[in-house]
Amino acid sequence: MHEELENFERNMPPPHCNPIGTKWVFKNKQGENGIVVRNKARLAQGFCQKKGIYYEETFAPVARLEAIRILLAFAASKGFKLFQMDVKSAFLNGFIEEGVYVRQPPGFEHRKFPNRVFKLQKALYGLKQAPRAWYGFQMGSVDKTLFLLRHGKDLLIVQIYMDDTMFGGSSHALCSKFSEQMSREFKMSMMGELQFFLGLQIRQTPQGNFIHQSKYTRDLLWKFEMADASPQMSPMSTSTALDADEHGKEVDQKVY
């Protein structure tokens, strides 16, 4: 919460200014075992903003799931160890060009000046231009979330998804240097070897990288009160005799 509040400058509202309302939204970020690894607070009501007045662009590139899988396969083929970093309040690292005013956040109103508003100095979570403001790096020509760095014979690969950063390379020293540089530039949280990314549980072994969603499966079982159900090798009986539906519509078997 205090990270959000550091981006304010208290002002009297200028003429014809319609300040954006504020609302706290809290969320827990969980790890692969469902344990809370970070508490997040989101402030502002971006749905109140009008394009051309409060913001111009809202773009922030995100990695495709296919690109992440390709990176995992490439890292396995090259023997790279992948690591993960989390940018603390990534959207708060970007300066915004537009003049944006918001009402004082609930619980943090000034006693002497309750009617004053805040002028934003940096982007807030919940503002439509926040992703675009933080993302100031040079993008690749094909995958705009993938970055490569060649240092002599060594190679460093960085994949970015919003405030999550996945990286790895042929040199552990190069990975450590990248981590240190990022930590100096931003408020980073080093999460160690890549184990959980976008809902995917990842296990890195000398035999290869394996993706599974056992946590997601367990959560579904708990949701539908089937946590004590007996596991089966097949979702249905293997001895059931199935008759051909001669009057049914033809389907493309490759889809299934």
Coordinates of C-alpha atoms in Angstrom, one line a residue:
M1 CA 0.0 0.0 0.0
H2 CA 2.8 2.4 0.9
E3 CA 4.5 1.7 -2.5
E4 CA 1.3 3.0 -4.2
L5 CA 1.2 6.1 -2.0
E6 CA 4.7 7.1 -2.8
N7 CA 3.6 8.0 -6.3
F8 CA 1.3 10.9 -5.2
E9 CA 1.8 14.6 -5.1
R10 CA -1.0 16.4 -3.1
N11 CA -2.6 19.4 -5.0
M12 CA -5.6 21.5 -5.2
P13 CA -7.7 20.3 -8.2
P14 CA -7.2 22.4 -11.3
P15 CA -10.1 24.0 -13.1
H16 CA -12.4 21.6 -15.0
C17 CA -10.6 18.6 -13.4
N18 CA -12.6 15.5 -12.7
P19 CA -10.5 13.4 -10.3
I20 CA -10.6 9.7 -10.6
G21 CA -12.0 7.8 -7.7
T22 CA -9.8 5.4 -5.7
K23 CA -10.5 2.0 -4.3
W24 CA -8.2 -0.5 -2.6
V25 CA -8.2 -4.0 -4.1
F26 CA -6.1 -6.6 -2.3
K27 CA -4.8 -9.9 -3.8
N28 CA -2.5 -12.6 -2.7
K29 CA 0.2 -14.0 -5.1
Q30 CA 0.6 -17.7 -4.6
G31 CA 3.5 -20.1 -5.4
E32 CA 3.5 -23.6 -6.7
N33 CA 2.2 -25.1 -3.4
G34 CA -0.5 -22.5 -2.9
I35 CA 1.6 -20.7 -0.3
V36 CA 1.2 -16.9 -0.4
V37 CA 4.5 -15.4 -1.6
R38 CA 3.4 -11.8 -1.8
N39 CA 0.6 -9.5 -0.9
K40 CA -0.5 -7.0 -3.5
A41 CA -2.6 -3.9 -3.2
R42 CA -4.2 -2.2 -6.3
L43 CA -5.4 1.4 -6.3
A44 CA -7.4 3.6 -8.7
Q45 CA -10.4 3.1 -10.8
G46 CA -9.1 2.9 -14.4
F47 CA -12.6 2.2 -15.8
C48 CA -13.4 5.9 -15.0
Q49 CA -10.8 7.1 -17.5
K50 CA -11.7 8.5 -20.9
K51 CA -9.3 7.9 -23.8
G52 CA -7.7 11.1 -25.1
I53 CA -8.2 12.9 -21.8
Y54 CA -6.7 10.7 -19.1
Y55 CA -4.6 8.4 -21.3
E56 CA -3.5 7.8 -24.9
E57 CA -2.0 4.3 -25.0
T58 CA -2.6 1.2 -22.9
F59 CA -0.2 -1.3 -24.5
A60 CA 2.0 -3.7 -22.6
P61 CA 3.3 -6.9 -24.4
V62 CA 2.9 -10.2 -22.7
A63 CA 4.4 -13.5 -23.6
R64 CA 2.4 -16.1 -25.4
L65 CA 2.2 -19.5 -23.7
E66 CA 3.7 -21.1 -26.8
A67 CA 6.7 -18.8 -26.5
I68 CA 7.2 -19.9 -22.9
R69 CA 7.0 -23.6 -23.9
I70 CA 9.5 -23.0 -26.7
L71 CA 11.9 -21.3 -24.2
L72 CA 11.6 -24.3 -21.8
A73 CA 12.3 -26.7 -24.6
F74 CA 15.3 -24.7 -25.8
A75 CA 16.7 -24.4 -22.3
A76 CA 16.4 -28.1 -21.9
S77 CA 18.2 -28.8 -25.2
K78 CA 21.0 -26.5 -24.3
G79 CA 21.2 -27.4 -20.6
F80 CA 20.3 -23.9 -19.4
K81 CA 19.0 -23.5 -15.9
L82 CA 16.1 -21.1 -15.8
F83 CA 15.5 -18.6 -13.0
Q84 CA 12.6 -16.3 -12.0
M85 CA 12.4 -12.8 -10.7
D86 CA 9.4 -10.7 -9.7
V87 CA 9.3 -6.9 -10.1
K88 CA 7.8 -5.4 -7.0
S89 CA 5.0 -3.2 -8.2
A90 CA 6.2 -3.2 -11.8
F91 CA 3.5 -0.7 -12.9
L92 CA 4.8 1.8 -10.4
N93 CA 8.2 2.0 -12.1
G94 CA 6.8 3.9 -15.1
F95 CA 6.4 7.7 -15.4
I96 CA 3.2 8.8 -17.1
E97 CA 3.0 11.8 -19.4
E98 CA -0.6 12.7 -19.0
G99 CA -1.9 14.8 -16.1
V100 CA -3.9 12.4 -14.0
Y101 CA -5.6 13.4 -10.7
V102 CA -7.2 11.0 -8.2
R103 CA -9.1 11.4 -5.0
Q104 CA -7.4 10.7 -1.7
P105 CA -7.3 7.0 -1.0
P106 CA -9.6 5.7 1.7
G107 CA -7.9 5.6 5.1
F108 CA -5.2 8.1 4.0
E109 CA -7.2 11.3 3.8
H110 CA -5.4 14.4 5.0
R111 CA -7.1 15.8 8.1
K112 CA -6.6 19.5 7.3
F113 CA -7.2 19.2 3.5
P114 CA -9.7 16.4 2.9
N115 CA -10.9 18.0 -0.3
R116 CA -7.5 18.1 -2.0
V117 CA -6.6 15.6 -4.7
F118 CA -3.5 13.7 -5.7
K119 CA -1.5 14.3 -8.9
L120 CA 0.2 11.1 -10.0
Q121 CA 3.9 11.2 -10.5
K122 CA 4.2 7.6 -11.6
A123 CA 1.8 5.0 -13.0
L124 CA -0.6 3.3 -10.6
Y125 CA -1.9 -0.2 -10.7
G126 CA -5.4 0.1 -12.1
L127 CA -4.6 2.9 -14.6
K128 CA -5.1 2.0 -18.2
Q129 CA -1.7 3.4 -19.3
A130 CA 0.3 1.8 -16.4
P131 CA 1.6 -1.2 -18.4
R132 CA 2.7 0.9 -21.4
A133 CA 4.5 3.4 -19.1
W134 CA 6.7 0.8 -17.4
Y135 CA 7.7 -1.1 -20.5
G136 CA 10.5 1.0 -21.9
F137 CA 12.8 -1.6 -23.2
Q138 CA 13.7 -2.3 -26.9
M139 CA 11.6 -5.1 -28.2
G140 CA 12.5 -8.0 -30.4
S141 CA 11.3 -8.0 -34.0
V142 CA 9.3 -11.3 -33.7
D143 CA 8.6 -12.1 -30.1
K144 CA 8.3 -8.7 -28.4
T145 CA 8.7 -10.2 -24.9
L146 CA 11.9 -12.2 -25.6
F147 CA 15.4 -10.6 -25.2
L148 CA 18.8 -12.0 -26.0
L149 CA 22.2 -10.9 -24.8
R150 CA 25.4 -12.3 -26.2
H151 CA 28.5 -11.9 -24.2
G152 CA 31.4 -13.5 -26.0
K153 CA 30.4 -17.2 -26.4
D154 CA 27.8 -16.9 -23.6
L155 CA 24.1 -16.4 -24.2
L156 CA 21.5 -14.9 -21.9
I157 CA 17.7 -15.3 -22.6
V158 CA 15.1 -13.2 -20.9
Q159 CA 11.3 -13.7 -21.2
I160 CA 9.0 -11.1 -19.6
Y161 CA 5.4 -11.4 -18.7
M162 CA 4.1 -8.2 -17.0
D163 CA 6.0 -8.1 -13.7
D164 CA 7.4 -11.7 -13.9
T165 CA 10.8 -12.2 -15.5
M166 CA 12.1 -15.6 -16.5
F167 CA 15.7 -15.9 -17.6
G168 CA 18.6 -18.3 -18.1
G169 CA 21.8 -18.7 -20.0
S170 CA 24.9 -20.7 -20.7
S171 CA 26.8 -18.9 -18.0
H172 CA 25.7 -18.9 -14.3
A173 CA 27.9 -15.8 -13.8
L174 CA 26.1 -14.0 -16.6
C175 CA 22.7 -14.8 -15.0
S176 CA 23.9 -13.6 -11.6
K177 CA 25.2 -10.3 -13.1
F178 CA 21.9 -9.8 -14.9
S179 CA 20.0 -10.4 -11.6
E180 CA 22.2 -7.9 -9.8
Q181 CA 21.8 -5.3 -12.5
M182 CA 18.0 -5.7 -12.5
S183 CA 17.9 -5.5 -8.7
R184 CA 19.8 -2.2 -8.8
E185 CA 17.5 -0.7 -11.4
F186 CA 14.2 -2.0 -10.0
K187 CA 12.8 -3.4 -6.7
M188 CA 13.2 -7.0 -7.6
S189 CA 12.4 -10.2 -5.8
M190 CA 14.7 -13.1 -6.8
M191 CA 12.6 -16.3 -6.6
G192 CA 15.4 -18.8 -7.4
E193 CA 15.0 -21.5 -10.0
L194 CA 11.9 -21.4 -12.1
Q195 CA 9.3 -23.6 -10.5
F196 CA 5.9 -21.9 -11.1
F197 CA 5.0 -19.6 -14.0
L198 CA 1.6 -18.5 -15.2
G199 CA -0.2 -21.4 -13.4
L200 CA 2.3 -23.9 -14.7
Q201 CA 4.4 -26.0 -12.4
I202 CA 7.8 -26.6 -13.9
R203 CA 10.4 -29.2 -12.8
Q204 CA 13.9 -28.8 -14.2
T205 CA 16.0 -32.0 -14.3
P206 CA 19.1 -33.2 -16.2
Q207 CA 16.7 -35.4 -18.2
G208 CA 14.6 -32.4 -19.3
N209 CA 12.1 -29.8 -18.3
F210 CA 8.6 -31.1 -17.3
I211 CA 5.4 -29.1 -17.1
H212 CA 2.5 -30.2 -15.0
Q213 CA -0.6 -28.7 -13.2
S214 CA -1.0 -30.9 -10.2
K215 CA -1.8 -27.9 -8.0
Y216 CA -4.6 -26.8 -10.4
T217 CA -6.0 -30.4 -10.4
R218 CA -5.9 -30.6 -6.6
D219 CA -7.7 -27.2 -6.4
L220 CA -10.4 -28.5 -8.7
L221 CA -10.9 -31.6 -6.5
W222 CA -11.2 -29.5 -3.4
K223 CA -13.6 -27.1 -5.2
F224 CA -16.0 -30.0 -6.1
E225 CA -15.5 -31.8 -2.9
M226 CA -13.7 -34.8 -4.5
A227 CA -10.4 -34.5 -2.6
D228 CA -10.9 -38.0 -1.2
A229 CA -11.8 -39.6 -4.5
S230 CA -9.7 -42.6 -5.5
P231 CA -7.3 -41.9 -8.5
Q232 CA -7.7 -43.8 -11.7
M233 CA -5.4 -44.4 -14.6
S234 CA -8.1 -43.6 -17.1
P235 CA -11.0 -41.1 -16.9
M236 CA -13.5 -43.9 -17.8
S237 CA -13.7 -47.6 -17.7
T238 CA -11.4 -49.3 -20.2
S239 CA -13.7 -52.3 -20.6
T240 CA -16.8 -50.4 -21.7
A241 CA -18.0 -51.6 -25.1
L242 CA -18.8 -48.6 -27.4
D243 CA -21.1 -49.0 -30.4
A244 CA -20.6 -46.9 -33.5
D245 CA -23.1 -44.1 -34.0
E246 CA -24.0 -44.7 -37.6
H247 CA -26.4 -41.8 -37.7
G248 CA -24.1 -39.3 -36.0
K249 CA -22.3 -36.4 -37.6
E250 CA -18.7 -36.9 -38.7
V251 CA -16.1 -35.2 -36.5
D252 CA -12.4 -34.4 -37.0
Q253 CA -10.7 -36.9 -34.7
K254 CA -7.5 -34.8 -34.7
V255 CA -9.2 -32.1 -32.7
Y256 CA -9.7 -34.5 -29.8

